[in-house]
Coordinates of C-alpha atoms in Angstrom, one line a residue:
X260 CA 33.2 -11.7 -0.8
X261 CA 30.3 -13.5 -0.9
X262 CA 29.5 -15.9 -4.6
X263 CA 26.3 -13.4 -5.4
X264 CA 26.1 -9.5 -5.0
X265 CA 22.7 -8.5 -3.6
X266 CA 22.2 -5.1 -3.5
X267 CA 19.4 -2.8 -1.4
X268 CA 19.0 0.3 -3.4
X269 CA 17.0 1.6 -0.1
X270 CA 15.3 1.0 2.9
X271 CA 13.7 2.9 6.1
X272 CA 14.8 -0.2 8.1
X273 CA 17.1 0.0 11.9
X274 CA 19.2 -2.3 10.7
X275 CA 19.4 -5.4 7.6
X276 CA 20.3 -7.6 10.1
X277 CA 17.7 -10.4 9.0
X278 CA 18.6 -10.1 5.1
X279 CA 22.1 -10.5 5.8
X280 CA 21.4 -13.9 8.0
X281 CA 18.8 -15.1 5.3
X282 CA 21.5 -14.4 2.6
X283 CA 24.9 -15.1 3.6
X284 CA 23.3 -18.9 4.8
X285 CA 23.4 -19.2 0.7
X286 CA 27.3 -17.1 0.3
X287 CA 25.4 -14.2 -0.5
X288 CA 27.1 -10.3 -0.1
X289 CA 24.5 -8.0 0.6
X290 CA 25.1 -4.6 -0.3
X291 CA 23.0 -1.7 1.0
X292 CA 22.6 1.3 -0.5
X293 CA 20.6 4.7 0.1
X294 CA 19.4 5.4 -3.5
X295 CA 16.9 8.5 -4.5
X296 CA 17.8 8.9 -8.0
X297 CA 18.1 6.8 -11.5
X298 CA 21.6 8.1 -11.8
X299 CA 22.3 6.9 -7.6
X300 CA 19.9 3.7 -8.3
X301 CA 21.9 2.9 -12.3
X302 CA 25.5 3.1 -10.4
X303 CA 24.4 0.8 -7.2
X304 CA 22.8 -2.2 -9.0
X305 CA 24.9 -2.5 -12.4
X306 CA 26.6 -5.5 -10.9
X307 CA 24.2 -6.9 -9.1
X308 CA 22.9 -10.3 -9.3
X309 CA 19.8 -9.3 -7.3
X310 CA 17.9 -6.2 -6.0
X311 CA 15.9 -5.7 -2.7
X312 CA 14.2 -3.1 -3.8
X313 CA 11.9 -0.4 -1.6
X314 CA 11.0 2.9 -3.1
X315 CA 13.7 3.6 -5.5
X316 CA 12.4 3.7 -8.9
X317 CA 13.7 0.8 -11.3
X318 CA 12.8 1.8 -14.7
X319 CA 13.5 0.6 -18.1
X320 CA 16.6 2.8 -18.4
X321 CA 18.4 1.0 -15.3
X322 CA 16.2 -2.7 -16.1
X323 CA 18.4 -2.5 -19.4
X324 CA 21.3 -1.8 -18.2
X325 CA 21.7 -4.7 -15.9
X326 CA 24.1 -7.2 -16.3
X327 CA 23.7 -9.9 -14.4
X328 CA 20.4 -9.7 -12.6
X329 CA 17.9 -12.6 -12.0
X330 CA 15.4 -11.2 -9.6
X331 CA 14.3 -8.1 -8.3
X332 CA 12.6 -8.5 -4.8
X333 CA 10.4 -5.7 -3.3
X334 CA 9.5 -4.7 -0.1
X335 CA 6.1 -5.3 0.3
X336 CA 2.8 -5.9 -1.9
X337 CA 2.8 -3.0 -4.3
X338 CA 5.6 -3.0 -7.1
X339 CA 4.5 -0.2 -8.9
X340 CA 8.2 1.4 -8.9
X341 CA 9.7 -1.4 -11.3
X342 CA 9.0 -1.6 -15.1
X343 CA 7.5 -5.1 -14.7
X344 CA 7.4 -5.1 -18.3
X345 CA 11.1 -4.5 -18.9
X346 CA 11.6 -7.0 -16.1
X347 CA 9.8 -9.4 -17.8
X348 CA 11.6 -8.9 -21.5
X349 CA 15.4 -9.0 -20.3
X350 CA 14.1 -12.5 -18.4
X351 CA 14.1 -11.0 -14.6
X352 CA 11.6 -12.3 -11.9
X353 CA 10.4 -9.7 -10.1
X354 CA 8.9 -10.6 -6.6
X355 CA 6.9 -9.2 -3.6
X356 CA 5.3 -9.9 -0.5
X357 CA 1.6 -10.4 -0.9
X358 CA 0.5 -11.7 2.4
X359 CA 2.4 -9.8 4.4
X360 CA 0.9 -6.5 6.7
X361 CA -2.6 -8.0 5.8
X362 CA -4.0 -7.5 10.0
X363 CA -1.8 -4.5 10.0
X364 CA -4.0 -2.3 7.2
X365 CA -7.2 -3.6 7.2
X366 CA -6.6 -2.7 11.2
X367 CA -5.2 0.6 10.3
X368 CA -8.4 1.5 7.6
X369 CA -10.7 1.2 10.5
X370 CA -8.7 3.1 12.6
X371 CA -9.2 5.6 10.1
X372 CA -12.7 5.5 9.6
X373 CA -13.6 5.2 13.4
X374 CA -11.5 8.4 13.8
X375 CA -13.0 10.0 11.0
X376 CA -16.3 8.7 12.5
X377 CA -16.1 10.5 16.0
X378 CA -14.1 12.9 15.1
X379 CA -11.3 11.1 17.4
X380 CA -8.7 13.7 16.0
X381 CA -10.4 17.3 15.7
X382 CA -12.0 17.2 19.3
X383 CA -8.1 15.6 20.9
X384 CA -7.2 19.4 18.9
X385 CA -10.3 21.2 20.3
X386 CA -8.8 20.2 24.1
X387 CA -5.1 20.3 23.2
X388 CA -4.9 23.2 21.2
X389 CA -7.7 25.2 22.0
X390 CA -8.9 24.7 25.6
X391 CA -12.2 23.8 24.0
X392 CA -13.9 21.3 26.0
X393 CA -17.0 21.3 24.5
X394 CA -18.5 18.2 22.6
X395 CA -19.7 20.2 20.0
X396 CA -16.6 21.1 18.4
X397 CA -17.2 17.2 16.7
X398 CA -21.0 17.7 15.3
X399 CA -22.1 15.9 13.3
X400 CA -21.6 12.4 14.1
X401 CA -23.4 9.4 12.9
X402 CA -23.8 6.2 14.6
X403 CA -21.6 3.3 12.7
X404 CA -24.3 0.9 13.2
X405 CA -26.4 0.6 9.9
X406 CA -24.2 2.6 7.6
X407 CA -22.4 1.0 4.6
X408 CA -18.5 0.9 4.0
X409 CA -17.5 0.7 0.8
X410 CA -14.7 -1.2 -0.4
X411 CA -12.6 -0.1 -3.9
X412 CA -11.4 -3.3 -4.0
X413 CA -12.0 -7.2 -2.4
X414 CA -8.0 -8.0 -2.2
X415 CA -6.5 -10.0 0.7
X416 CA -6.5 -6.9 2.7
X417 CA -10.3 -5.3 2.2
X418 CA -11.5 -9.4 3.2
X419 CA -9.9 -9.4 6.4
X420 CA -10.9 -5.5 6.6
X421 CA -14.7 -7.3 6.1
X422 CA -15.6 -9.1 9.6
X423 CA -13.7 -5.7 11.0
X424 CA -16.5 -3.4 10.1
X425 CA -19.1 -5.7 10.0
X426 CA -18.9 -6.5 14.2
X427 CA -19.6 -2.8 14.6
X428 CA -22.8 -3.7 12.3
X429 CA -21.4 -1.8 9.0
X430 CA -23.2 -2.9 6.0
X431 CA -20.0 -3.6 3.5
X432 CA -20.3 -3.1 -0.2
X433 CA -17.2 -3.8 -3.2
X434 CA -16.2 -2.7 -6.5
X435 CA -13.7 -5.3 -7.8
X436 CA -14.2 -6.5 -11.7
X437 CA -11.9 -9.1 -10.6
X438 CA -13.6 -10.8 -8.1
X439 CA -16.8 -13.4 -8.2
X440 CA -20.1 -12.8 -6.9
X441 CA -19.4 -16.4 -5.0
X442 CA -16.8 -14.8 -2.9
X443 CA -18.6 -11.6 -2.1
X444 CA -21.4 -13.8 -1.2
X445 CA -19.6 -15.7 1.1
X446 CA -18.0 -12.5 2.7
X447 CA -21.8 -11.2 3.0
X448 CA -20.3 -8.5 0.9
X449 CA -22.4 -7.1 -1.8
X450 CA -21.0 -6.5 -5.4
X451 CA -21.5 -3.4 -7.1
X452 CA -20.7 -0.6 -9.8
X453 CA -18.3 2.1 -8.8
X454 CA -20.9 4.9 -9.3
X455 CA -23.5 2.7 -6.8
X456 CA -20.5 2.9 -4.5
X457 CA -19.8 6.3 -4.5
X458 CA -23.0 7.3 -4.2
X459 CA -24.2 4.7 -1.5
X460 CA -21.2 4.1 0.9
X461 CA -20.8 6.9 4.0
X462 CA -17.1 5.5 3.9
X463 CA -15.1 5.0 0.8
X464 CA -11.9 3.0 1.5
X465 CA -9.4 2.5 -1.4
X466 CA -7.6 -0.8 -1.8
X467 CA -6.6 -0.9 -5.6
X468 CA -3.2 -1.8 -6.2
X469 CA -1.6 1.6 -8.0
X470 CA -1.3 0.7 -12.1
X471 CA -1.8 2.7 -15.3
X472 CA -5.0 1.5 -15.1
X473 CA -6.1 2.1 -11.2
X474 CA -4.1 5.7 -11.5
X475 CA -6.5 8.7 -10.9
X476 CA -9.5 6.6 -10.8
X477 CA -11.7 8.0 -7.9
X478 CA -12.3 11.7 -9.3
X479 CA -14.4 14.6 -9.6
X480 CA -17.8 12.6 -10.8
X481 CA -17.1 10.0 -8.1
X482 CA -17.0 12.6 -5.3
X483 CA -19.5 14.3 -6.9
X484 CA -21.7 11.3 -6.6
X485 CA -20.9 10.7 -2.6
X486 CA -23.2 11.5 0.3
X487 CA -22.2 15.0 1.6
X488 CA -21.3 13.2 5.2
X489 CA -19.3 10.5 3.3
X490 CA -15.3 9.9 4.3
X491 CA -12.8 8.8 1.9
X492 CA -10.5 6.4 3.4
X493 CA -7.1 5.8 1.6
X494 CA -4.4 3.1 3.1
X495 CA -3.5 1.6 -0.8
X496 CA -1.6 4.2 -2.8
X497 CA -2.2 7.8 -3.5
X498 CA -2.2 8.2 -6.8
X499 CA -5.2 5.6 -7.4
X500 CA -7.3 8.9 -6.5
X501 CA -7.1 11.8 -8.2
X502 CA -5.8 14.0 -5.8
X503 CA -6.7 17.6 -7.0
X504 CA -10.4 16.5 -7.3
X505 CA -10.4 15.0 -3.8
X506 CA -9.0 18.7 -2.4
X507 CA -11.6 20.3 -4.4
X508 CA -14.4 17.9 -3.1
X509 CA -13.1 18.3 0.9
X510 CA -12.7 22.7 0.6
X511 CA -16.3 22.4 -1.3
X512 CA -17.9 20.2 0.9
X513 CA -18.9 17.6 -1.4
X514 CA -17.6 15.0 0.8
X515 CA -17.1 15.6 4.8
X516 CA -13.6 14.5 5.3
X517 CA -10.9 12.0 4.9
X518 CA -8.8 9.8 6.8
X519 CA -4.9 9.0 4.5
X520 CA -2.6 7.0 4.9
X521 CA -1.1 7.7 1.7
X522 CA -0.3 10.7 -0.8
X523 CA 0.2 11.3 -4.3
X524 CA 3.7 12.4 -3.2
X525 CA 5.6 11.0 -0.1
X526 CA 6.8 13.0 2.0
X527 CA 4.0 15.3 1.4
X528 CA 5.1 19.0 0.7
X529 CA 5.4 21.7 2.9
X530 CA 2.3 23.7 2.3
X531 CA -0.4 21.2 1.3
X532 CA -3.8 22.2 1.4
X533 CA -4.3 18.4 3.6
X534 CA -1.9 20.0 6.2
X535 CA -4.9 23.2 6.9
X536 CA -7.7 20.8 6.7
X537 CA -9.1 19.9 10.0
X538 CA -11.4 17.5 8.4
X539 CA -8.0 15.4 6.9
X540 CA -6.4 13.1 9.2
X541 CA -3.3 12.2 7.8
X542 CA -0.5 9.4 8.8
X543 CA 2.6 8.8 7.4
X544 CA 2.2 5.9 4.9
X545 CA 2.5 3.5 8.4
X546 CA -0.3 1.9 8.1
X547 CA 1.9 -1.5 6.6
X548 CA 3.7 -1.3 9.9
X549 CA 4.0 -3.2 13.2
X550 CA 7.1 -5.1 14.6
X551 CA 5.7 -8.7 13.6
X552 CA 5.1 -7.5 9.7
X553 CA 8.1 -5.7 9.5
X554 CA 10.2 -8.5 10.4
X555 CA 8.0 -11.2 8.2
X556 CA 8.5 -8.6 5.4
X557 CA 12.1 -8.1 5.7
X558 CA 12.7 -12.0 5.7
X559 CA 10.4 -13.2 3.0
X560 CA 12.1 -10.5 0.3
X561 CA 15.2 -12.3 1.6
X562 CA 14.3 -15.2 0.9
X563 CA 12.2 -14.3 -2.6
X564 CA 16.0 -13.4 -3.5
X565 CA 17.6 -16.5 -2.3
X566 CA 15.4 -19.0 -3.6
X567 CA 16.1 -17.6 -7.2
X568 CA 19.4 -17.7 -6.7
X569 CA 20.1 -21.0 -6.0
X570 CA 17.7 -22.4 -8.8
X571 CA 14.4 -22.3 -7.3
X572 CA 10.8 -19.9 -8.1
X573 CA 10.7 -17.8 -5.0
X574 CA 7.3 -17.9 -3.0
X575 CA 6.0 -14.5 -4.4
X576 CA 6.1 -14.0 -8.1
X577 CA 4.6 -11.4 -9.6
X578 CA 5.8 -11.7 -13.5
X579 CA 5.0 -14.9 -13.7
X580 CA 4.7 -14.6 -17.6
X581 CA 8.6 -14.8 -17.4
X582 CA 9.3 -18.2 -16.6
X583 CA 9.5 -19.5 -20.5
X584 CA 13.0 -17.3 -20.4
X585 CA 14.4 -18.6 -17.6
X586 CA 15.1 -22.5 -16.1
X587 CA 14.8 -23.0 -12.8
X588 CA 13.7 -25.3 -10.3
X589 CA 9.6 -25.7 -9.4
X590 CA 10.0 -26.5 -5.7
X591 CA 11.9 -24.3 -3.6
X592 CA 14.9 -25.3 -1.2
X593 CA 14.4 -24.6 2.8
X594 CA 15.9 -21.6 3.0
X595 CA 17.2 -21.4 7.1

């Protein structure tokens, strides 16, 4: 048995081949696990000294009742399944991967809109489905060139999303409180109000993180401000739009369709109202995913974990307000 217990509460992952060689170079024992529940997630992780952590949820409850843990490591950028602020009071890092999948997204958000755009998906139905092969199955459709993508959001991934739309001559507008009018400027990216956005972009792409405060926050008056031909492009999290409202804008045409990545609940259910909308495209939350990011994901939460556990910050800290409780080193070791 290995000097630390690391346990994976869950994962969607082949194989943890590249954890295990990340973590057993430091005499770590990694312990996977296939967790759905509190109860499932509370009876893996009691004993563990660290968590690699991908959709399970990790809330106060089970952050309380851990013994021995010093870092909780998730799989990818969001963390919005752990109780940071429990984390943070019983004096456990908790880590991601913030530059990880960045090509992948932004990629996979204008894959969206292009497809939402020319109607890539309904007329591939029209043949497929239908024996339609008729071009007017897809009007209306607008030329890209001129029209404005808005961005809710200027993160890492909606700045690499930028020079993306902008080749095919999109004008690109942001709502981020968080980010200078400098850095817009030097994106050529114009800085606005969320109503101006709404009401002025012909494609609305979400890229808010999901917190209390980002939860539900495109709804009924936002949709009800956007151009009757405007998209909604989501790749970030569901839940940051209000859901209900963005059914009742797409069946009322107050909007003309959407292209999602994401759901308020994954997998979505059976009968959906999305799944009879041939104005909806919808993916499987894959949008983070190709081979490269996948493995660059699976090692860096590796090594998140084994940096912390042989005395060093790990790269990615996302609690940083934690590091009066706990001592440990500012520069990290190699980790092979």
């Amino acid at each position: 048995m290995g000097k630390f217990k690391v346990v994976v509460t869950d994962f969607e992952y082949s194989s943890l081949d590249i954890e295990r060689e990340v973590l057993e170079g430091i005499g770590a024992e990694l312990i996977p696990a296939q967790c759905r529940t509190e109860d499932e997630v509370l009876e893996a992780v009691k004993e563990a000294d660290a968590i690699l952590n991908q959709y399970a949820p990790l809330s106060e409850k089970i952050i309380n009742k851990l013994n021995n843990c010093k870092v909780i490591a998730k799989y990818g950028i969001g963390v919005n399944t752990v109780d940071i602020k429990a984390a943070t009071e019983a004096g456990i890092l908790v880590c991601n991967v913030s530059d990880y999948c960045l090509d992948e997204v932004s990629d996979h958000a204008f894959a969206l809109l292009i497809a939402c755009a020319r109607k890539v998906v309904k007329l591939n139905a029209a043949i497929k489905e239908d024996r339609l092969w008729d071009f007017k199955q897809g009007v209306p459709v607008y030329r890209l060139k001129n029209r404005t993508l808005g961005l809710v959001g200027l993160g890492s991934i909606p700045r690499a999303l930028v020079p993306k739309a902008q080749a095919f001559g999109l004008k690109v507008m942001a709502f981020d409180p968080f980010v200078s009018a400098e850095v817009a400027a030097a994106l050529n990216v114009e800085l606005v109000s969320l109503e101006e956005l709404c009401q002025k972009s012909d494609y609305l792409s979400i890229h808010a993180p999901l917190t209390e405060q980002t939860r539900g926050m495109i709804k009924a008056e936002h949709f009800k401000l956007m151009k009757n031909e405007a998209f909604l492009i989501n790749t970030a999290r569901g839940p940051v739009v209000d859901e209900a409202a963005l059914i009742f804008a797409l069946q009322n045409g107050e909007i003309a369709g959407a292209g999602l990545d994401v759901v308020e609940t994954e997998p979505i259910a059976v009968d959906h109202p999305f799944l009879k909308m041939d104005h909806v495209i919808l993916n499987p939350h894959v949008a983070w995913y190709s081979v490269e990011s996948e493995q660059e994901l699976k090692r860096k939460c590796a090594e998140n974990v084994a940096a912390v556990l042989t005395g060093y910050y790990p790269p990615y800290m996302v609690n940083k307000e934690v590091k009066p409780k706990i001592a440990l080193k500012a520069k990290q070791n190699l980790v092979v």
